[in-house]
Tab-separated table of C-alpha atoms and ligand atoms in Angstrom:
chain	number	residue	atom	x	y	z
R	22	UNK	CA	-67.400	22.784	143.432
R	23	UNK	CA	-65.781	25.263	145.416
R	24	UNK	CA	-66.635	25.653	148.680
R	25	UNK	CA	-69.403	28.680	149.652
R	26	UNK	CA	-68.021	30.437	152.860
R	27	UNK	CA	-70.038	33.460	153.912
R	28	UNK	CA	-69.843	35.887	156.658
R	29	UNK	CA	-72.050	33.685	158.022
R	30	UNK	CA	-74.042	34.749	161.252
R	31	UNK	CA	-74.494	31.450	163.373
R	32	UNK	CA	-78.075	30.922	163.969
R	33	UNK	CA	-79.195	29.956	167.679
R	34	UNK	CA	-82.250	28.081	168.905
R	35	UNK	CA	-85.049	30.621	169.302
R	36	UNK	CA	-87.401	30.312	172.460
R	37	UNK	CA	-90.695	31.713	172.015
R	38	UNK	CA	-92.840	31.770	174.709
R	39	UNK	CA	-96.707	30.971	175.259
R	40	UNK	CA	-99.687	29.131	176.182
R	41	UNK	CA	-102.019	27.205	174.198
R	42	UNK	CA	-105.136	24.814	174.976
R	43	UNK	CA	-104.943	21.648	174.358
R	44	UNK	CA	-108.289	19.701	173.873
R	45	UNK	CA	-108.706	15.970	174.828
R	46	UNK	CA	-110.890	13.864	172.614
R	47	UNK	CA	-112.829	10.817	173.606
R	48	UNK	CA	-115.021	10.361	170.750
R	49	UNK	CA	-112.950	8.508	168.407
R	50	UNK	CA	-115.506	7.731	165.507
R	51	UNK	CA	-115.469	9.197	162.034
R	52	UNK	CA	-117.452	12.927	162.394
R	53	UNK	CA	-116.314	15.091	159.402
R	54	UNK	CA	-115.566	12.327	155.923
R	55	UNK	CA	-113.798	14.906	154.248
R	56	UNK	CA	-111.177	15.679	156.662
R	57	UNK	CA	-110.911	11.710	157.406
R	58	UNK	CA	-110.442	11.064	153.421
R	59	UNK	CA	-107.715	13.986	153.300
R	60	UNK	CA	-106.127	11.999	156.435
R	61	UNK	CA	-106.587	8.674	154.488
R	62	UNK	CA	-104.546	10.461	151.190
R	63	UNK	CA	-102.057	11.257	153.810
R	64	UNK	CA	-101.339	8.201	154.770
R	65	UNK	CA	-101.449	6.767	151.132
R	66	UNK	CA	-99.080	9.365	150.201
R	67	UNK	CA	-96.151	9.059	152.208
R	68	UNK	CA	-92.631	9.255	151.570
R	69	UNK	CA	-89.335	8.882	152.483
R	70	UNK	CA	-86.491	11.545	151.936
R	71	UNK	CA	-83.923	8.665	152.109
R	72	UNK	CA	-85.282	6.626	149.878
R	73	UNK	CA	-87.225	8.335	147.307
R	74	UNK	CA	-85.090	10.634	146.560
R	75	UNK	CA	-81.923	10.033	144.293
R	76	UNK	CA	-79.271	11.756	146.424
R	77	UNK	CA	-76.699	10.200	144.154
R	78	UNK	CA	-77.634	11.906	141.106
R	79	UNK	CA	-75.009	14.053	139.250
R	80	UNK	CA	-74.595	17.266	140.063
R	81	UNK	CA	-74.281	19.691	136.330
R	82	UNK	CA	-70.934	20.325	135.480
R	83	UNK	CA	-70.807	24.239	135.827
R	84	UNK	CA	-72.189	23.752	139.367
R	85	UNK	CA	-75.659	26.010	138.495
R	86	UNK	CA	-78.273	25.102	140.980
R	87	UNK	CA	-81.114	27.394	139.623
R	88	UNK	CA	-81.416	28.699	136.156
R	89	UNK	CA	-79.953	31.828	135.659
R	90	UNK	CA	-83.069	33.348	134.595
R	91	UNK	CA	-84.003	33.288	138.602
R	92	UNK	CA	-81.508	35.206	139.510
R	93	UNK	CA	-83.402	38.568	139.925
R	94	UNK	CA	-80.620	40.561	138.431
R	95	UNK	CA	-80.153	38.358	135.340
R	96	UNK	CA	-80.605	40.685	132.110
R	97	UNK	CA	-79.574	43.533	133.819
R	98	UNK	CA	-75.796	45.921	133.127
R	99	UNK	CA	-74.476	44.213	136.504
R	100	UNK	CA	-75.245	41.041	135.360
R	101	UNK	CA	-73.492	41.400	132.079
R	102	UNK	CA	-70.797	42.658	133.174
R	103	UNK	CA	-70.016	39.684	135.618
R	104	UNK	CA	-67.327	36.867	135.130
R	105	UNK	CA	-68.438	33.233	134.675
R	106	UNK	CA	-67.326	32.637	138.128
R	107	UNK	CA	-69.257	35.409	139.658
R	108	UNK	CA	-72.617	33.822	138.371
R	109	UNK	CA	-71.935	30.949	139.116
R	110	UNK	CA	-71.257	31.600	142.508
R	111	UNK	CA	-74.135	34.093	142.628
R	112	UNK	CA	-76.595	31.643	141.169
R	113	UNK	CA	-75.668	29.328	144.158
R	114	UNK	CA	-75.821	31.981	146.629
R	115	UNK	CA	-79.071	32.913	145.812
R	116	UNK	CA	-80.418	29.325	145.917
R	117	UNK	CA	-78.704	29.029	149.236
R	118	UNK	CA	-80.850	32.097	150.350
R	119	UNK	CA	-84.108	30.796	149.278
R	120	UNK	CA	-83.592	27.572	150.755
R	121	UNK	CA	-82.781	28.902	153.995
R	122	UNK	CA	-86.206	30.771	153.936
R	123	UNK	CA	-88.070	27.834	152.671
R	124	UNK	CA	-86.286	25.383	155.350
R	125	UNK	CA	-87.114	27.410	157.475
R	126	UNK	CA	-90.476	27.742	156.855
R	127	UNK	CA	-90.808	24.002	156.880
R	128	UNK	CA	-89.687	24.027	160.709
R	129	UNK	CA	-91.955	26.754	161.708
R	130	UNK	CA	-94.833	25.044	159.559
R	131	UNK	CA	-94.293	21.599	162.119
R	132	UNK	CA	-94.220	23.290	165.371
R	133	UNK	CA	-97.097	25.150	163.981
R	134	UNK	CA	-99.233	21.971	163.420
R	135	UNK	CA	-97.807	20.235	166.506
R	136	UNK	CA	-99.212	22.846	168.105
R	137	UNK	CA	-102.955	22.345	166.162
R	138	UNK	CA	-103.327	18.849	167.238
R	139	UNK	CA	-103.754	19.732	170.684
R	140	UNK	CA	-106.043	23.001	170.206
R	141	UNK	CA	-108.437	21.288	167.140
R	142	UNK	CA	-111.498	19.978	168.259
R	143	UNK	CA	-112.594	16.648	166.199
R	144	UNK	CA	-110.852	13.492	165.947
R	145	UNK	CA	-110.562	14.033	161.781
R	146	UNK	CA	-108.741	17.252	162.429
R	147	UNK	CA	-106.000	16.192	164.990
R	148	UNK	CA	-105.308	13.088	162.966
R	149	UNK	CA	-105.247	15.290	159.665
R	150	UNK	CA	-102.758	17.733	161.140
R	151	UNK	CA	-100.896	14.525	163.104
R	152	UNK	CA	-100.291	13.956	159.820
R	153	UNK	CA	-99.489	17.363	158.486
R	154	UNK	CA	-96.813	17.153	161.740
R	155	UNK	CA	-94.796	14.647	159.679
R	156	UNK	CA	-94.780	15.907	156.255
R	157	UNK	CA	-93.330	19.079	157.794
R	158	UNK	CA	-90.978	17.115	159.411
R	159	UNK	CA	-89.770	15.483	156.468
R	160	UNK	CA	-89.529	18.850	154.342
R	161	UNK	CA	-87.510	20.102	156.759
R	162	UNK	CA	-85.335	17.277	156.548
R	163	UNK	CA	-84.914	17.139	152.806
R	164	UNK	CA	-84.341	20.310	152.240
R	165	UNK	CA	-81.614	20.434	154.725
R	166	UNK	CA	-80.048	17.140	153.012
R	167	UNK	CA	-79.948	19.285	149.938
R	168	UNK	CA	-78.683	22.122	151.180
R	169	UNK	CA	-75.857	20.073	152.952
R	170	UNK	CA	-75.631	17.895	149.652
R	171	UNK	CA	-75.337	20.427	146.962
R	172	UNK	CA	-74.450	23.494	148.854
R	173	UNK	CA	-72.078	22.904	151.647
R	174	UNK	CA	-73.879	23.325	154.205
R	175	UNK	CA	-74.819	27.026	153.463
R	176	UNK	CA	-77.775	28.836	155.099
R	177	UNK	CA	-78.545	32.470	155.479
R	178	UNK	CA	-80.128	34.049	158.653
R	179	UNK	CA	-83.591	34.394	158.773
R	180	UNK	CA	-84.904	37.213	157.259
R	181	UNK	CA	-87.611	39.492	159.801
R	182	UNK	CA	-90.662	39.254	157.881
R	183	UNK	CA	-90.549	35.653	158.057
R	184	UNK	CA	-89.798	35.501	162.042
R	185	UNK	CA	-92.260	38.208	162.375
R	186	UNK	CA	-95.033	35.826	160.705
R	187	UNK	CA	-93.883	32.693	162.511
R	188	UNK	CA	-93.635	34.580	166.092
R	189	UNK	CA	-97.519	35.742	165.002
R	190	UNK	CA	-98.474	32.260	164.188
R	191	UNK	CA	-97.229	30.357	166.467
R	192	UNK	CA	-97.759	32.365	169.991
R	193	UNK	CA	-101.790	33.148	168.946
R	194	UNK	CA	-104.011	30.584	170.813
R	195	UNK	CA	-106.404	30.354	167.498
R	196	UNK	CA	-105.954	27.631	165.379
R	197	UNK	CA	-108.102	28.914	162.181
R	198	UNK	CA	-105.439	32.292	163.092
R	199	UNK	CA	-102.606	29.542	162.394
R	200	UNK	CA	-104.479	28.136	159.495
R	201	UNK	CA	-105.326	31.665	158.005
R	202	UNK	CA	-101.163	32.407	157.972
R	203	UNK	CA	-99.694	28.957	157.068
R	204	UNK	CA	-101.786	27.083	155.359
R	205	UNK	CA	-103.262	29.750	153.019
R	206	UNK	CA	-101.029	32.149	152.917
R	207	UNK	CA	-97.705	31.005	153.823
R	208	UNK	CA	-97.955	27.313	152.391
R	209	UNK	CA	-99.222	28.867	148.807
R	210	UNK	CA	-96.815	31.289	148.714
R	211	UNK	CA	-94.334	28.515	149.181
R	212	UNK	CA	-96.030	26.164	146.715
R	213	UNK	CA	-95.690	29.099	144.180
R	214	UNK	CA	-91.952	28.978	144.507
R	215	UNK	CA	-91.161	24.824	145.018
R	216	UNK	CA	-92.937	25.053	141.881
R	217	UNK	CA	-90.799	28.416	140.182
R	218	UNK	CA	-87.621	26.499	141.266
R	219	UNK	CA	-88.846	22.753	140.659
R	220	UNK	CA	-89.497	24.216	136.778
R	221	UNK	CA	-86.506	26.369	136.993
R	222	UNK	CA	-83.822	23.821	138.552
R	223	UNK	CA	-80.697	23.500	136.903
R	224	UNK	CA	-79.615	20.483	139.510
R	225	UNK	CA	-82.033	17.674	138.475
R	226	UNK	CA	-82.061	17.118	141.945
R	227	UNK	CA	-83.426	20.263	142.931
R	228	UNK	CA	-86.346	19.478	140.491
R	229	UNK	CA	-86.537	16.015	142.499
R	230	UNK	CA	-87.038	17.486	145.830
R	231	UNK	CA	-89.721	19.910	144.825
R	232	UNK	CA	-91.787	17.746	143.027
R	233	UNK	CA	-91.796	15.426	146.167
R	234	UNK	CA	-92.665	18.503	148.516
R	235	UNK	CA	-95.303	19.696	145.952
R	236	UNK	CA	-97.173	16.229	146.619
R	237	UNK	CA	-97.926	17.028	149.986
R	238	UNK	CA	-98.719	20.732	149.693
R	239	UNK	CA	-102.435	20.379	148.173
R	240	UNK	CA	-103.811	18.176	150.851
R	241	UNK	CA	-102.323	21.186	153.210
R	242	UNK	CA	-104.530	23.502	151.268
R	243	UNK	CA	-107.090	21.344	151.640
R	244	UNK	CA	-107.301	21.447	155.532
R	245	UNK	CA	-107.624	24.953	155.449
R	246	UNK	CA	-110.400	24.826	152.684
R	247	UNK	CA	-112.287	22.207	155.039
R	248	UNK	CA	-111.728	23.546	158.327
R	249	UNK	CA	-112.306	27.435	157.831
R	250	UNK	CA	-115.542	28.101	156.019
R	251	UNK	CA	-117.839	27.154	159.334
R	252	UNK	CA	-115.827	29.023	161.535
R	253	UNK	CA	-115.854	32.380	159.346
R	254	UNK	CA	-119.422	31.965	158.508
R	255	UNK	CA	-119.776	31.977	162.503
R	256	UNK	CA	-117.761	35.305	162.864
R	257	UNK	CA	-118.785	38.412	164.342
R	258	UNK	CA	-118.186	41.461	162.431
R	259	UNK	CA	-115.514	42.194	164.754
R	260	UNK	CA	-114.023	38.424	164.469
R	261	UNK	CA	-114.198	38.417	161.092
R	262	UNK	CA	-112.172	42.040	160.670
R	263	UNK	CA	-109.908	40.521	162.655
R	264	UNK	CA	-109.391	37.656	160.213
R	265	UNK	CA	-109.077	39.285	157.237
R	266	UNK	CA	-107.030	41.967	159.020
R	267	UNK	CA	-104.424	38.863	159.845
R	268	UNK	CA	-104.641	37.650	156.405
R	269	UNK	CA	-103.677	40.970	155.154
R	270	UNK	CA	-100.781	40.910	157.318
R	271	UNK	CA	-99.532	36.929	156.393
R	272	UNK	CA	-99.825	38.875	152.421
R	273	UNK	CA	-98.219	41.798	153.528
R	274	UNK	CA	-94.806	39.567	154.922
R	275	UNK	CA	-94.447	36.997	152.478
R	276	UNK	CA	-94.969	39.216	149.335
R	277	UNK	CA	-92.871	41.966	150.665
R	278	UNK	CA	-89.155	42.016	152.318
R	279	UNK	CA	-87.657	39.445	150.797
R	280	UNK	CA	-84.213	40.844	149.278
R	281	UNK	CA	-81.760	38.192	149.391
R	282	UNK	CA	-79.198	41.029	150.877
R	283	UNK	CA	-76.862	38.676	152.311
R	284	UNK	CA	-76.008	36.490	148.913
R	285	UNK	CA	-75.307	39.765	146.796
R	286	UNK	CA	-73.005	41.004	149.716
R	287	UNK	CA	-70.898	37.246	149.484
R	288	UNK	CA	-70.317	37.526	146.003
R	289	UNK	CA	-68.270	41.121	146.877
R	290	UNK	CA	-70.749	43.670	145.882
R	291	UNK	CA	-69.715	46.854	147.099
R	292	UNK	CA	-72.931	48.849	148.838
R	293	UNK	CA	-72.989	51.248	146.197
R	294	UNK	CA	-73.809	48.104	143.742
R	295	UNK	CA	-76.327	46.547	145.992
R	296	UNK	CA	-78.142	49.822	146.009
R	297	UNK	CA	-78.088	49.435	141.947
R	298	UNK	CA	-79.651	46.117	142.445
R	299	UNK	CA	-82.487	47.159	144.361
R	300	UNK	CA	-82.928	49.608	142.175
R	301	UNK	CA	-83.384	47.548	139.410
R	302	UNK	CA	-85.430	44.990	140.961
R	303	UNK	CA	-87.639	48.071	141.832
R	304	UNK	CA	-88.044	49.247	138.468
R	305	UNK	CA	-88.682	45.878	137.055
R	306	UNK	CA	-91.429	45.131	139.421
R	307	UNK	CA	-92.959	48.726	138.536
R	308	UNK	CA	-93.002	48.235	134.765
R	309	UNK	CA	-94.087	44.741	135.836
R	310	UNK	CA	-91.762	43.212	133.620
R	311	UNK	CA	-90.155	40.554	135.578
R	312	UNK	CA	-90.558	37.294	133.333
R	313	UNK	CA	-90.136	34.785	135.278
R	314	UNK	CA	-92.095	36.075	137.573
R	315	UNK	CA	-95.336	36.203	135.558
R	316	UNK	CA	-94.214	33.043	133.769
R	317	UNK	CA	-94.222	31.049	137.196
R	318	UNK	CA	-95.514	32.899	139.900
R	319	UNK	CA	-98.613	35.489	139.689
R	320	UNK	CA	-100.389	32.359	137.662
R	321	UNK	CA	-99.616	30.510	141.220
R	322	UNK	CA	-100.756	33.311	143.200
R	323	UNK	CA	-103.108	34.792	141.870
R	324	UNK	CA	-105.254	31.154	140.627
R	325	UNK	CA	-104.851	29.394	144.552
R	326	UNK	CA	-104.251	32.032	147.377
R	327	UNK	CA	-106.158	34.767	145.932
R	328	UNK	CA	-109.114	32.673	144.953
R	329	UNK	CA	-109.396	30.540	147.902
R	330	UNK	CA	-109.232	33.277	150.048
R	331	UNK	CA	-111.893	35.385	148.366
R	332	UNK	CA	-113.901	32.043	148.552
R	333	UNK	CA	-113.679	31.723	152.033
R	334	UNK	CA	-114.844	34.847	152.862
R	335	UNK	CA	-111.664	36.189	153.657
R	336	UNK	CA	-110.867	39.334	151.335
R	337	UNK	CA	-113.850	41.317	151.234
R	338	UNK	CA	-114.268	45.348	149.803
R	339	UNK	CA	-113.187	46.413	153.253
R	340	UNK	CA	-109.291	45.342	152.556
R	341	UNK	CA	-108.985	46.218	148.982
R	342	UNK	CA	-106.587	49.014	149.324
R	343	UNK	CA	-104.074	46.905	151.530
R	344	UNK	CA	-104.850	44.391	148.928
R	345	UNK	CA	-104.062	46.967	146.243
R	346	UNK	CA	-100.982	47.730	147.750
R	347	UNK	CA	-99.869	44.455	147.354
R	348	UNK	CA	-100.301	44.400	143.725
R	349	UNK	CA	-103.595	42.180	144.063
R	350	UNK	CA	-106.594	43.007	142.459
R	351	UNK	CA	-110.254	41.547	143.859
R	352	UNK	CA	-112.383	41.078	141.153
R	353	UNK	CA	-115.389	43.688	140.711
R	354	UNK	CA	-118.284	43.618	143.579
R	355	UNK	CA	-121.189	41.993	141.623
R	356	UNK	CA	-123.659	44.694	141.108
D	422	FE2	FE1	-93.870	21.971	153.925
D	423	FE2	FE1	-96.957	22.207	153.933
């Protein structure tokens, strides 16, 4: 394939500073059996990104990495009136974009969970999220090895929402604050598009490396279904407005903001046909007629974050405009 160059804007390191506590355990002995059999899976369920993965499987022979269909233009006047070449090159960029998010993500998601096992209490919870440490670790890694394989090394800055909810995750002292943002909101929201793009892969390697991240994903979930329930039963009012105030916000940035700018702008869009884009994204999303979206994504949505989050105790009455805003619906109060 040809080779993607963009008007690339080097990323640097990011330094973010503050303080957490870190809590030293000497009680080693088995205290919570659900978190130690989610900790047992994890260790069951490991995998390696060089070995499990086929990284020598062929690559399809028009160079699509996504299907078309995910390209959030496709159907539209632009669309049809673009070359081969152009959507080609398009359909890559945009993959390239949404990887960068996602990888990311995966970064911010281990220093994130480095940063639990020292504030957790309990010996089941430090060695769950020791483990957690690792599978971020190795998301990271393969979806940089994809990126690097398939796509030449392309990456795309990081867009603000997303450093806005990292910088709030990772400087609060409070892990169920962490656990609130990344592993119900911002780990479902990803699981809703490894599985969009693992279903919608053109690259048969794509498919490969989401259904491998998708095996670790649940037991994430799972920590966050375990760990939270106590400690928002235990709330204060003013705690627990503060909670589902935070969870609003982790909703607010990773359902809104991101326009994948950047890829349109590589592909030589003028301004003035950007501007058409959004436009048409916009009016798709109000007649809520974006396929692929309700084929793959509200299900995803909608079934785990929404539900588990009502479960917990985290969207209550209180929050159903901002919810409303969002384009999510709590179900009736029971009378
Ligand atoms: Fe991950
Ligand atoms: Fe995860």
């Amino acid at each position: 394939m040809a080779e993607l160059k963009s008007t690339d804007l080097k990323m640097e390191r990011r330094v973010i500073p503050g303080s957490i506590d870190t809590v030293f355990e000497f009680d080693y002995s088995v205290q919570a059996e659900d978190m130690r059999s989610l900790y047992e899976k994890a260790k069951r369920d490991q995998w390696n990104a060089s070995r499990d993965i086929a990284w020598d499987t062929s690559e399809p022979s028009d160079g699509r990495v996504l299907s078309d269909e995910l390209v959030d233009i496709h159907g539209s006047r632009i669309w049809t009136s673009l070359s081969e070449k152009d959507r080609v090159d398009l359909n890559r960029r945009i993959a390239a974009w949404r990887l960068s998010v996602l990888v990311y993500g995966e970064q911010g998601a281990m220093l994130a969970c480095s940063q639990m096992v020292n504030i957790v209490q309990g010996t089941d919870e430090k060695f769950f999220q020791a483990t957690q440490v690792m599978d971020e670790a190795r998301h990271n890694e393969v979806l940089e090895r994809y990126i690097q394989t398939r796509l030449g090394g392309l990456h795309y800055p990081m867009p603000d929402n997303e450093r806005v909810l990292f910088d709030a995750i990772l400087t609060d002292p409070r892990w169920y604050i962490k656990t609130i943002a990344l592993q119900l909101v911002a780990e479902t929201f990803a699981v809703a598009i490894f599985k969009m793009m693992g279903e919608a892969a053109a690259d048969p390697l794509l498919r490969q490396v989401c259904t491998r991240i998708l095996q670790d994903e649940s037991r994430h979930m799972g920590f966050g279904m375990l760990a939270l329930p106590d400690i928002v039963r235990e709330a204060s009012d003013a705690e627990r407005r503060e909670m589902e105030d935070f969870t609003c916000l982790a909703l607010e940035k990773v359902l809104t903001g991101f326009f994948p700018l950047e890829a349109y702008r590589d592909v030589g869009f003028s301004r003035a046909q950007i501007e058409e884009v959004k436009v048409y994204r916009r009016d798709v999303a109000a007649r809520n007629d974006y396929a692929v979206y309700r084929k793959f994504f509200k299900r995803d949505m909608h079934t785990s974050m929404v539900n588990n989050l009502a479960r917990i105790g985290l969207l209550t009455e209180r929050v159903r405009p901002r919810l409303s805003a969002l384009g999510i619906e709590l179900p009736a109060p029971a009378a």
